[in-house]
PDB file of C-alpha atoms in Angstrom:
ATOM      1  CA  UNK A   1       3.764  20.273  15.617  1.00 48.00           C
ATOM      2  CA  UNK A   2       0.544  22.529  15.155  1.00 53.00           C
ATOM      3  CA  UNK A   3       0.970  25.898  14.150  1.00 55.00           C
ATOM      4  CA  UNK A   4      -1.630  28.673  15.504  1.00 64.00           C
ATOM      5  CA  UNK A   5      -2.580  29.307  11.970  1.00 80.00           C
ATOM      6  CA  UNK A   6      -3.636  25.689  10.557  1.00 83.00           C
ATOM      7  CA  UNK A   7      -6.041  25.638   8.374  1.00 88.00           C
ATOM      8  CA  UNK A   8      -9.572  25.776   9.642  1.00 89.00           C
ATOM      9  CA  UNK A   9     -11.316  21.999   9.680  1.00 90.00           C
ATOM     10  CA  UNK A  10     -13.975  23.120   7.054  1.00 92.00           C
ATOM     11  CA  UNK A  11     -11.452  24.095   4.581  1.00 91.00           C
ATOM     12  CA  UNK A  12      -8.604  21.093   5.019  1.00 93.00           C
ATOM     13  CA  UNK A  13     -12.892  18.931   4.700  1.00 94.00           C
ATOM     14  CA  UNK A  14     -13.077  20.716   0.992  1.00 93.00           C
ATOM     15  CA  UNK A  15      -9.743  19.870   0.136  1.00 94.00           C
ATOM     16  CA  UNK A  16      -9.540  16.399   0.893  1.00 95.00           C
ATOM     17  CA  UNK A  17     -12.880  15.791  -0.870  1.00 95.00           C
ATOM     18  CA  UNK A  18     -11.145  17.848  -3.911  1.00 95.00           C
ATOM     19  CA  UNK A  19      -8.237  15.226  -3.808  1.00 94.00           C
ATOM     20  CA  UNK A  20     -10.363  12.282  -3.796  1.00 93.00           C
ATOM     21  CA  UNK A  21     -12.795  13.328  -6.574  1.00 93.00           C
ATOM     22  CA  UNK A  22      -9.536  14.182  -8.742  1.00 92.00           C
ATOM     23  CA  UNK A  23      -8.330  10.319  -7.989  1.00 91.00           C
ATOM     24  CA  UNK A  24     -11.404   8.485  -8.375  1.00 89.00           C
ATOM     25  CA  UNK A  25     -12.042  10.988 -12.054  1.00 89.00           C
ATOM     26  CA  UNK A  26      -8.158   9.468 -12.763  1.00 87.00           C
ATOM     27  CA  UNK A  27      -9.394   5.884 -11.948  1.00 86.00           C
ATOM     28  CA  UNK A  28     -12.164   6.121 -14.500  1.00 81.00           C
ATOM     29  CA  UNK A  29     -10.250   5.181 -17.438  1.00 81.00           C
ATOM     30  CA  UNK A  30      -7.794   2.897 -16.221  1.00 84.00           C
ATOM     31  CA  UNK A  31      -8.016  -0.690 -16.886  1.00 86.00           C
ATOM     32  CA  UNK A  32      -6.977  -1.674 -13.622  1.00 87.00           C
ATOM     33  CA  UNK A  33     -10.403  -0.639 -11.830  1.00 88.00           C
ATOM     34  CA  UNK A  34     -12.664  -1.924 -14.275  1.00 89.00           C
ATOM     35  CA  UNK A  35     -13.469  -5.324 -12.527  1.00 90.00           C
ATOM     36  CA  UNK A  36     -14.061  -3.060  -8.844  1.00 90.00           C
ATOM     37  CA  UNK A  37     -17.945  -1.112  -8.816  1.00 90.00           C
ATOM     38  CA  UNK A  38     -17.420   2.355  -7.223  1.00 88.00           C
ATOM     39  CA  UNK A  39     -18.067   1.054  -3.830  1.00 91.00           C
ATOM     40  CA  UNK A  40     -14.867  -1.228  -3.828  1.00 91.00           C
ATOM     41  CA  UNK A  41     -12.852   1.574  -5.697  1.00 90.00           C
ATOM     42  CA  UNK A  42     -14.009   3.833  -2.665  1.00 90.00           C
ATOM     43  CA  UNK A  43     -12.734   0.899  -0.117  1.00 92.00           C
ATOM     44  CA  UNK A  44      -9.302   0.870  -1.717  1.00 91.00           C
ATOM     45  CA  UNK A  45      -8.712   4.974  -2.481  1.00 92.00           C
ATOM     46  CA  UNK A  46      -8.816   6.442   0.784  1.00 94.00           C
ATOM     47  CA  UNK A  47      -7.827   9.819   2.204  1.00 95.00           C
ATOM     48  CA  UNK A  48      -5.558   9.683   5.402  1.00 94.00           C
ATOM     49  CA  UNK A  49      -5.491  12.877   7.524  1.00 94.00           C
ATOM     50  CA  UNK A  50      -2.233  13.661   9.415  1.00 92.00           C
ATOM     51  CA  UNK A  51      -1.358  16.322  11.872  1.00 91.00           C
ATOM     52  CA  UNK A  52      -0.903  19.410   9.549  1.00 90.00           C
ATOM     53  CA  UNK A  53       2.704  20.915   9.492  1.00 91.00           C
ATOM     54  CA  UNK A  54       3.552  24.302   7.713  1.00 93.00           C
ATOM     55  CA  UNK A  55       6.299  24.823   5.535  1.00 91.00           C
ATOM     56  CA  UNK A  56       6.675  27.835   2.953  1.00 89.00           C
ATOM     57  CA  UNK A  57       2.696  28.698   3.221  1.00 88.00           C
ATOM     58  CA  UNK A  58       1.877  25.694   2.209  1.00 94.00           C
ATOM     59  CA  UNK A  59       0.294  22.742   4.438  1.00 94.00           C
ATOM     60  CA  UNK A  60       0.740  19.345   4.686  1.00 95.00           C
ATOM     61  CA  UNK A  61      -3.129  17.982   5.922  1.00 95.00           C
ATOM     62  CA  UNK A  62      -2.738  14.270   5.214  1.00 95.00           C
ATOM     63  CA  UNK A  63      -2.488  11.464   2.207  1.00 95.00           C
ATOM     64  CA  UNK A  64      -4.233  10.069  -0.746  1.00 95.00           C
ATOM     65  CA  UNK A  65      -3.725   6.211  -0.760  1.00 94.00           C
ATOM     66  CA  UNK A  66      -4.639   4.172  -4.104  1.00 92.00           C
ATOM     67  CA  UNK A  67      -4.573   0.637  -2.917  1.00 89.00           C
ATOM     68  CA  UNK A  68      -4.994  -0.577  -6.915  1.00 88.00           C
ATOM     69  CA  UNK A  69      -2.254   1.389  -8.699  1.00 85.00           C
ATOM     70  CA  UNK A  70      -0.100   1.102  -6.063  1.00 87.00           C
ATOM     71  CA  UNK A  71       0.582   4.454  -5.472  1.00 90.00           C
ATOM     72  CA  UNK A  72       0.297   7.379  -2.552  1.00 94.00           C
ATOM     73  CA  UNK A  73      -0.010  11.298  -2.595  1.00 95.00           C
ATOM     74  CA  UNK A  74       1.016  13.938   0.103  1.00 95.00           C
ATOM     75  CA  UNK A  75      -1.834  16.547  -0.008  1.00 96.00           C
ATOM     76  CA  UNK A  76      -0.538  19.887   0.222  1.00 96.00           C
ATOM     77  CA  UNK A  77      -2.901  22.905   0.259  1.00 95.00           C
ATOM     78  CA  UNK A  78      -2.247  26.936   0.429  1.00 92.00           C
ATOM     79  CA  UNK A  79      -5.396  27.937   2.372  1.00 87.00           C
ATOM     80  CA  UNK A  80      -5.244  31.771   1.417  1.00 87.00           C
ATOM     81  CA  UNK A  81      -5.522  31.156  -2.408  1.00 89.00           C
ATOM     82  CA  UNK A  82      -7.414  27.707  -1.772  1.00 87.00           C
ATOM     83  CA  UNK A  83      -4.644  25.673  -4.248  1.00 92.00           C
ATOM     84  CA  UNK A  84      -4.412  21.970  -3.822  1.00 93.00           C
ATOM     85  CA  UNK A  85      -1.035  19.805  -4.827  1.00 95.00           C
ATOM     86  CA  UNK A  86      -0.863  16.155  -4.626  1.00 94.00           C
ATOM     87  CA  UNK A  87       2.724  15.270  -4.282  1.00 94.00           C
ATOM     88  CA  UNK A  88       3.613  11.501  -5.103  1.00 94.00           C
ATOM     89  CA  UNK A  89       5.352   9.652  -2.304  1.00 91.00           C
ATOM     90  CA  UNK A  90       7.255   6.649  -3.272  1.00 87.00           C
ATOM     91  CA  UNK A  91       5.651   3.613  -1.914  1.00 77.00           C
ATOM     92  CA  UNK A  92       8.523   1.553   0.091  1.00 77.00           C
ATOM     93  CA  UNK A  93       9.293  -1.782  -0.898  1.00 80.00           C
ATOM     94  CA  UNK A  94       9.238  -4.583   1.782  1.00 82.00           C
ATOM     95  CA  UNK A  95      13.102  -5.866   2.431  1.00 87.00           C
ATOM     96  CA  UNK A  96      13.515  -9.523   1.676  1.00 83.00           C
ATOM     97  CA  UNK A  97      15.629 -10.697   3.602  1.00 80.00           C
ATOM     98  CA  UNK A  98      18.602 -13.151   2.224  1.00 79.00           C
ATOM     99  CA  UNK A  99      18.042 -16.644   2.530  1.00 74.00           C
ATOM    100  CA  UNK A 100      19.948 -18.753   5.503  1.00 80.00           C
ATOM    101  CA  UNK A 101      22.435 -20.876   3.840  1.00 82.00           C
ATOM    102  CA  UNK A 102      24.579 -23.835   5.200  1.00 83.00           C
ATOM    103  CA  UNK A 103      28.561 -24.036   4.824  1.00 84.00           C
ATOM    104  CA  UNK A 104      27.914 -26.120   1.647  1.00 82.00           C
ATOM    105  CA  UNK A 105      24.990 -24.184   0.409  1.00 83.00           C
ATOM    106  CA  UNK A 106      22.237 -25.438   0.792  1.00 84.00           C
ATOM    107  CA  UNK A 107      19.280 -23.511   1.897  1.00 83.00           C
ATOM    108  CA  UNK A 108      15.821 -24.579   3.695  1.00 83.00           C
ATOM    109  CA  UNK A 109      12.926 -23.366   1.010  1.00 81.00           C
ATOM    110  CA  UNK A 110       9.692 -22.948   3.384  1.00 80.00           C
ATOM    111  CA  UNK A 111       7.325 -23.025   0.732  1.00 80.00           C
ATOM    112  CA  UNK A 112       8.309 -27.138  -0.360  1.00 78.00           C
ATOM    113  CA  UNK A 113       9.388 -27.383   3.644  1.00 82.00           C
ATOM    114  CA  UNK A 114      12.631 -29.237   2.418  1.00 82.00           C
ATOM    115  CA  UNK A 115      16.206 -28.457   1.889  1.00 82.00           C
ATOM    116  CA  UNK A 116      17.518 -26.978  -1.783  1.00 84.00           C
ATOM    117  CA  UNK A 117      21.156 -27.080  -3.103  1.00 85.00           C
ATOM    118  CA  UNK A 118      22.618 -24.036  -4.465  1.00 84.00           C
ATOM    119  CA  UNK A 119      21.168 -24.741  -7.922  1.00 85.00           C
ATOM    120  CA  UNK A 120      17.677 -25.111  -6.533  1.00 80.00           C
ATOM    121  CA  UNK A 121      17.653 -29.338  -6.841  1.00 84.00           C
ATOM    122  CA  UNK A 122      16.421 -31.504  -3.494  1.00 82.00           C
ATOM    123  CA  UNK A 123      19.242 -32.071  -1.008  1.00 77.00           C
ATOM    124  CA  UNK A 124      19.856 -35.131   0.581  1.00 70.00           C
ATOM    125  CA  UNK A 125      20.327 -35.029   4.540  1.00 52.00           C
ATOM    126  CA  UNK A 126      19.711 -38.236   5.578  1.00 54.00           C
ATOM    127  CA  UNK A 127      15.922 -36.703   7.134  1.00 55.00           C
ATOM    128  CA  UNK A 128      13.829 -37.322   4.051  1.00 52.00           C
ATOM    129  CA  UNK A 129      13.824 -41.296   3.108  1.00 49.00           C
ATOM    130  CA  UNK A 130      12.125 -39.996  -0.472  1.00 51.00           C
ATOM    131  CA  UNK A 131      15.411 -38.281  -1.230  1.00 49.00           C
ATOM    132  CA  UNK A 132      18.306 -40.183  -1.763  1.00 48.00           C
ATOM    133  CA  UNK A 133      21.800 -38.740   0.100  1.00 48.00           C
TER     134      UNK A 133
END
């Protein structure tokens, strides 16, 4: 929700262009960015505003999202003495889920589009004439 006392548009303008120059000065001497001019660097290091909620003084105006490193900030600013944080957020991991597996264990692999045993070997349904049952 909005408070009646957000920061005004100019000032939340300064501070993500603060946040941004601080990542792309951090990207300068990593090794990761090398191969990327500062066009592509630009593409992947992006500012995300969000609807700014108050706690403690402080703001929360939006997100600073490094595509490269992996890695993602929460921007938080304190408008009456104009200070900027940048708060890592862990990036989530995508769940994977567990793999299907028969009452005798085997398991259909996707990427081969064939059936594996337990220990990863071809199994032998009867389906594939190539693999012997």
């Amino acid at each position: 929700m909005i408070d009646g006392n957000a920061p005004a548009p100019d000032v939340v303008d300064a501070a993500f262009r603060a946040a941004l120059r601080w990542r792309l000065q951090g990207c300068s001497g990593d090794g990761r960015y090398v191969i990327l001019s500062s066009a592509a660097i630009r593409e992947r290091v992006v500012i995300v505003p969000g609807l700014p909620y108050r706690r403690a003084g402080w703001w929360a105006i939006g997100a600073l999202v490094d595509d490269v490193a992996p890695a993602e900030w929460t921007i938080w600013m304190h408008p009456e003495r104009r200070v900027l944080r940048l708060l890592p957020r862990p990036t989530p991991s995508p769940a994977i889920p567990e793999q299907t597996r028969r009452p005798d264990g085997r398991f259909y692999d996707g990427m081969r589009r064939r059936w594996l045993l337990p220990n990863g070997s071809l199994a032998g349904d009867g389906t594939d004439p190539m693999v012997p049952t």
